[in-house]
XYZ file of C-alpha atoms in Angstrom:
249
model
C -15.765 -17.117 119.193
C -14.140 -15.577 122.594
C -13.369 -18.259 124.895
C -14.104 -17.268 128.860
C -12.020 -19.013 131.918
C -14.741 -19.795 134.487
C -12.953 -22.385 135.946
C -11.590 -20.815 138.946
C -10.134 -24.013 140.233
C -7.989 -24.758 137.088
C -4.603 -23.827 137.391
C -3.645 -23.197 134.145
C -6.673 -21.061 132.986
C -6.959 -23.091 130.235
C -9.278 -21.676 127.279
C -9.995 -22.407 123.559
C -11.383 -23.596 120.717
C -11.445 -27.815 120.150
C -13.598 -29.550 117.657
C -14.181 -33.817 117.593
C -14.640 -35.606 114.412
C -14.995 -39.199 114.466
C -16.904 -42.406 113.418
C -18.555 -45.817 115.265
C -18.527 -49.068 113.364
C -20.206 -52.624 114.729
C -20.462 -55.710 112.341
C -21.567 -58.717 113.227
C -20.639 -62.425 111.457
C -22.674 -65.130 113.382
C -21.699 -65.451 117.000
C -18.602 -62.978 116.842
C -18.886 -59.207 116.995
C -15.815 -56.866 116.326
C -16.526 -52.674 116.738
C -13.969 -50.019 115.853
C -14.105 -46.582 116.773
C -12.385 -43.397 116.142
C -11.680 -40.041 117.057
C -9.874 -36.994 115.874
C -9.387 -34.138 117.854
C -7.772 -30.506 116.970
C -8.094 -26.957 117.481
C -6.560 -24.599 119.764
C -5.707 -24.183 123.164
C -4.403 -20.963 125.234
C -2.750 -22.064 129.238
C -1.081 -20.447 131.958
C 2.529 -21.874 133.114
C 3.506 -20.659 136.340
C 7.340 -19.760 137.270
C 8.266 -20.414 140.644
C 10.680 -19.737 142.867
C 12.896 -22.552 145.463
C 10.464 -21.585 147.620
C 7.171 -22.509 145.283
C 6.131 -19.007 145.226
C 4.838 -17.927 142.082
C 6.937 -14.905 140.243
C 6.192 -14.762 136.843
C 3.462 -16.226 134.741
C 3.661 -16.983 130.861
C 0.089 -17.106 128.482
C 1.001 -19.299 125.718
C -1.043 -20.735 122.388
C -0.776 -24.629 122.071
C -1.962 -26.304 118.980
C -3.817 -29.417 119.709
C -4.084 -32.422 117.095
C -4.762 -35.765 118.496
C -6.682 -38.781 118.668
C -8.635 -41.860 120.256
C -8.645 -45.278 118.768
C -11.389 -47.688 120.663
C -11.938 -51.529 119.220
C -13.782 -54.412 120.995
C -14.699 -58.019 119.406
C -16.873 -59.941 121.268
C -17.145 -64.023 121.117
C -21.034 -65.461 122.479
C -20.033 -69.107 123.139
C -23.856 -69.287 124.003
C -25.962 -67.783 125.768
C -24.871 -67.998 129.042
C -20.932 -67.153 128.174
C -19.429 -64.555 126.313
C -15.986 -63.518 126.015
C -14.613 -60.145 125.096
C -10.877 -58.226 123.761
C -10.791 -54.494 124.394
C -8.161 -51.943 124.060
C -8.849 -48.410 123.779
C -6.298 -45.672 123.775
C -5.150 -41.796 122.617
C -2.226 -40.214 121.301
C 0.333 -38.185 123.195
C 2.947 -38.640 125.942
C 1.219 -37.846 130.083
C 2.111 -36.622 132.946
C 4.195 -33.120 131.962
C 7.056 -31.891 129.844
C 10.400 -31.092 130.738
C 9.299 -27.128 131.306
C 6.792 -28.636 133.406
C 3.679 -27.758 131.026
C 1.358 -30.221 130.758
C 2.381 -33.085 128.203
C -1.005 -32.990 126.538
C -1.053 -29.429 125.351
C 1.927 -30.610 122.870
C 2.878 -33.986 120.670
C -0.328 -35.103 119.848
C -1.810 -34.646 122.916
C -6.050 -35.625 123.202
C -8.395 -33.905 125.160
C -11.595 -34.581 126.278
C -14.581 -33.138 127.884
C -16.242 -34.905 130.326
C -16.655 -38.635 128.601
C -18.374 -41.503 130.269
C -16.752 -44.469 129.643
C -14.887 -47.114 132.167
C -12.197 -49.791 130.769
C -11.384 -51.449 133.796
C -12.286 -50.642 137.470
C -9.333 -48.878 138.974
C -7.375 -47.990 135.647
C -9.622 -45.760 133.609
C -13.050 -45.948 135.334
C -15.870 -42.991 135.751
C -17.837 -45.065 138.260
C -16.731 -44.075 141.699
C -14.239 -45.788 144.071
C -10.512 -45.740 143.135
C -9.697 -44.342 139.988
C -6.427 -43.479 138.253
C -7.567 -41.995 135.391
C -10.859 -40.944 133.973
C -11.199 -40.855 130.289
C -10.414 -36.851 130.630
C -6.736 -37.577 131.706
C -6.080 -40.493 129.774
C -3.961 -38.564 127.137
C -0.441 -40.945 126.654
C -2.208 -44.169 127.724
C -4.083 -47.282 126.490
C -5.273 -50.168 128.058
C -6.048 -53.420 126.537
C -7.389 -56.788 128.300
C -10.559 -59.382 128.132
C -12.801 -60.085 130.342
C -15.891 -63.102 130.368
C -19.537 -62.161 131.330
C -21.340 -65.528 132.524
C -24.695 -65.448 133.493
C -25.106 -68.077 136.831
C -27.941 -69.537 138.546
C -30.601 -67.160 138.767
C -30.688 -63.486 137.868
C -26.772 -62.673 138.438
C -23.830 -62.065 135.808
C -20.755 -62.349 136.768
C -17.838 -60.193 135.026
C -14.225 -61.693 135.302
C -11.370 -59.625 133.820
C -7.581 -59.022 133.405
C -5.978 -55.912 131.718
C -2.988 -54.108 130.937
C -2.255 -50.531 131.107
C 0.669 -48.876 128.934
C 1.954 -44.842 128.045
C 2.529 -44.395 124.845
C 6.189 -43.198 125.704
C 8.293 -43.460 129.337
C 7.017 -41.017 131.563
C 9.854 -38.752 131.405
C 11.825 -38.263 135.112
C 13.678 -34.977 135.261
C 11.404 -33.117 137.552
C 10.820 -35.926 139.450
C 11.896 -35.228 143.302
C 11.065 -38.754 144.385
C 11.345 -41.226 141.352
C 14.599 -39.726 139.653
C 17.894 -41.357 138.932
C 19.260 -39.597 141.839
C 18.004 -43.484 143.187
C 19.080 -45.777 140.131
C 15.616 -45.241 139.730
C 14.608 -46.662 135.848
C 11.083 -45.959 134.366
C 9.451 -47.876 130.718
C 6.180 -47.517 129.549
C 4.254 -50.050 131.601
C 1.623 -48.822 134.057
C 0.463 -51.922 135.795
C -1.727 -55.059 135.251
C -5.070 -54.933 136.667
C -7.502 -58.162 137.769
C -11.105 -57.450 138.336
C -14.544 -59.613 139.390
C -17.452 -58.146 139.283
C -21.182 -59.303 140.197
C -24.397 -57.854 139.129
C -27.396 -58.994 140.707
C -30.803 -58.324 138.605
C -33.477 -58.159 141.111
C -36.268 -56.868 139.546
C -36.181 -55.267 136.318
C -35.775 -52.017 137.568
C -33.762 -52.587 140.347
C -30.304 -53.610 140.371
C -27.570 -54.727 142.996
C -23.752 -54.446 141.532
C -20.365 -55.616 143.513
C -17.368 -54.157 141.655
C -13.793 -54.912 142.822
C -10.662 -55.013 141.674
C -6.619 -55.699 142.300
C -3.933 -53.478 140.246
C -0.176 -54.182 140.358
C 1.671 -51.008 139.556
C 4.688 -50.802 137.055
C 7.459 -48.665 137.306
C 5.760 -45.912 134.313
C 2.742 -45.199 136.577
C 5.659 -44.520 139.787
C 7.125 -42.501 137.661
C 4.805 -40.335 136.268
C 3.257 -40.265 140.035
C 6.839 -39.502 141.164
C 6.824 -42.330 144.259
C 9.211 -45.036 145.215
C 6.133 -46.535 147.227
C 3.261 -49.132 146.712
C 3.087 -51.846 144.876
C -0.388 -52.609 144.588
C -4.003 -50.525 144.578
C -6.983 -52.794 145.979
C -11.087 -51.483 145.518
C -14.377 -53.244 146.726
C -17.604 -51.567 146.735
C -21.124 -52.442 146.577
C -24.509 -50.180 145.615
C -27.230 -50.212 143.903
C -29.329 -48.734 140.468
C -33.292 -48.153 140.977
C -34.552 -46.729 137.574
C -37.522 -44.278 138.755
C-alpha cells in the first residue's frame, strides 16, 4: 500500500513497508524456568538524508530506498530458590551497528539494522527502560545493542519486594568516530564496543491490592562506545532515583 509521512517532527521523513515475524517459548523443569524469544524483521524503508553546508544549512536533499532485514533475540532463565528468593539471567539484544554511518545516514537503515514501533519493554533502569526518568535508549533505538545482567527479587517483611540488579550494555560493533567533532582521534581518543555497566535497587511496596508504591533507582558507569557514539569526552557516570505510584481504577 502507499505509505504517508505524518510525522512532521521526523527528520528523515521516513516511510515504508515493515513486517515482524517471530515466536515466544517458556518451559519450565521444577524450580528453574528458561524463555527464548525471537524476532525477525524485514521490509522496506524510504528516508531523507540532508546535505549541508559548513554552515549547517541544508542545500540538497537525497530520497533513498533502504532494505531492512534484521532481528531481536530475547532469553531469560529464572532460578526460585523458594519462595521468598528468586534469581534471574537476562540478555536481550538486535542486530545492526547504532548511532550513524560514515555518510551520516542512520546506521539502522543498513547492515541488519532492527526497527521497532513503539515496544514496551525495560531491561534495566537507565540503559533500555520505557518507564520514565533517565533513559538512554528505549527499545525503539536499541538497534546495535544488547544488554545482559541478573538481578534477585526477594520478598522482605511485609508486603515489599525488593529488586537488586547489575548489567552490562554492549554494540554489536565500535561505534564508528569519523564524524565525531568531540570524541575523534583528533584527541587519541579510542572507542570498543562497551557501553557501560549499570547497578540498580529497586523497591516495590504492595499496599493494597490495587494500589502500589514503587522506588526505582539506579547507577550507570559509562564506557568509552556509549562516548563515542554520543560524541563527548565528558561524564563518567549517569545516576536516577524516583518514586510514584500505580492505583488500578
Amino acid at each position: 500500500g502507499k505509505s504517508v509521512d505524518n510525522d512532521q517532527t521526523d527528520p528523515y521523513r521516513e516511510t515504508g513497508n515493515l513486517y515482524w515475524w517471530g515466536f515466544f517459548n517458556e518451559w519450565r523443569y521444577g524450580t528453574f524456568t528458561l524463555m527464548a524469544h525471537g524476532i525477525y524483521n524485514h521490509g522496506n524503508l524510504k528516508a531523507s538524508n540532508s546535505i549541508r553546508n559548513l554552515n549547517e544549512q541544508e542545500i540538497y536533499q537525497q530520497r533513498k530506498n533502504y532494505a531492512i532485514s534484521g532481528g531481536l533475540w530475547d532469553f531469560q532463565i529464572a532460578y526460585s530458590y523458594n519462595r521468598e528468593i528468586k534469581l534471574n539471567l537476562i540478555g536481550i539484544g538486535t542486530t545492526g551497528r547504532p548511532g550513524y554511518s560514515k555518510d551520516g545516514v542512520p546506521a539502522n537503515y543498513r547492515g541488519g539494522g532492527y526497527r521497532t514501533i513503539f515496544p514496551d519493554f525495560t531491561i534495566s533502569n537507565i540503559a533500555i527502560d520505557f518507564t520514565g526518568g533517565y533513559a538512554l535508549f528505549s527499545a525503539n533505538n536499541m538497534s546495535g545493542l544488547y544488554e545482559v545482567g541478573s538481578f534477585v527479587n526477594i520478598i522482605v517483611p511485609g508486603p515489599f519486594e525488593l529488586t537488586l540488579g547489575y548489567y552490562h550494555l554492549y554494540a554489536n560493533r565500535s561505534p564508528l568516530i569519523e564524524n565525531n567533532r568531540e570524541y575523534n582521534a583528533f584527541y587519541s581518543k579510542e572507542t570498543s564496543n562497551f557501553m557501560g555497566r549499570e547497578y540498580n535497587l529497586n523497591l516495590r511496596w504492595n499496599v493494597l491490592s490495587d494500589f502500589q508504591l514503587l522506588f526505582r533507582s539506579g547507577y550507570f558507569e559509562t564506557g568509552n562506545a556509549l562516548k563515542a557514539l554520543m560524541d563527548t569526552r565528558a561524564g563518567s557516570y549517569i545516576k536516577e532515583a524516583f518514586f510514584f505510584f500505580f492505583y488500578k481504577f
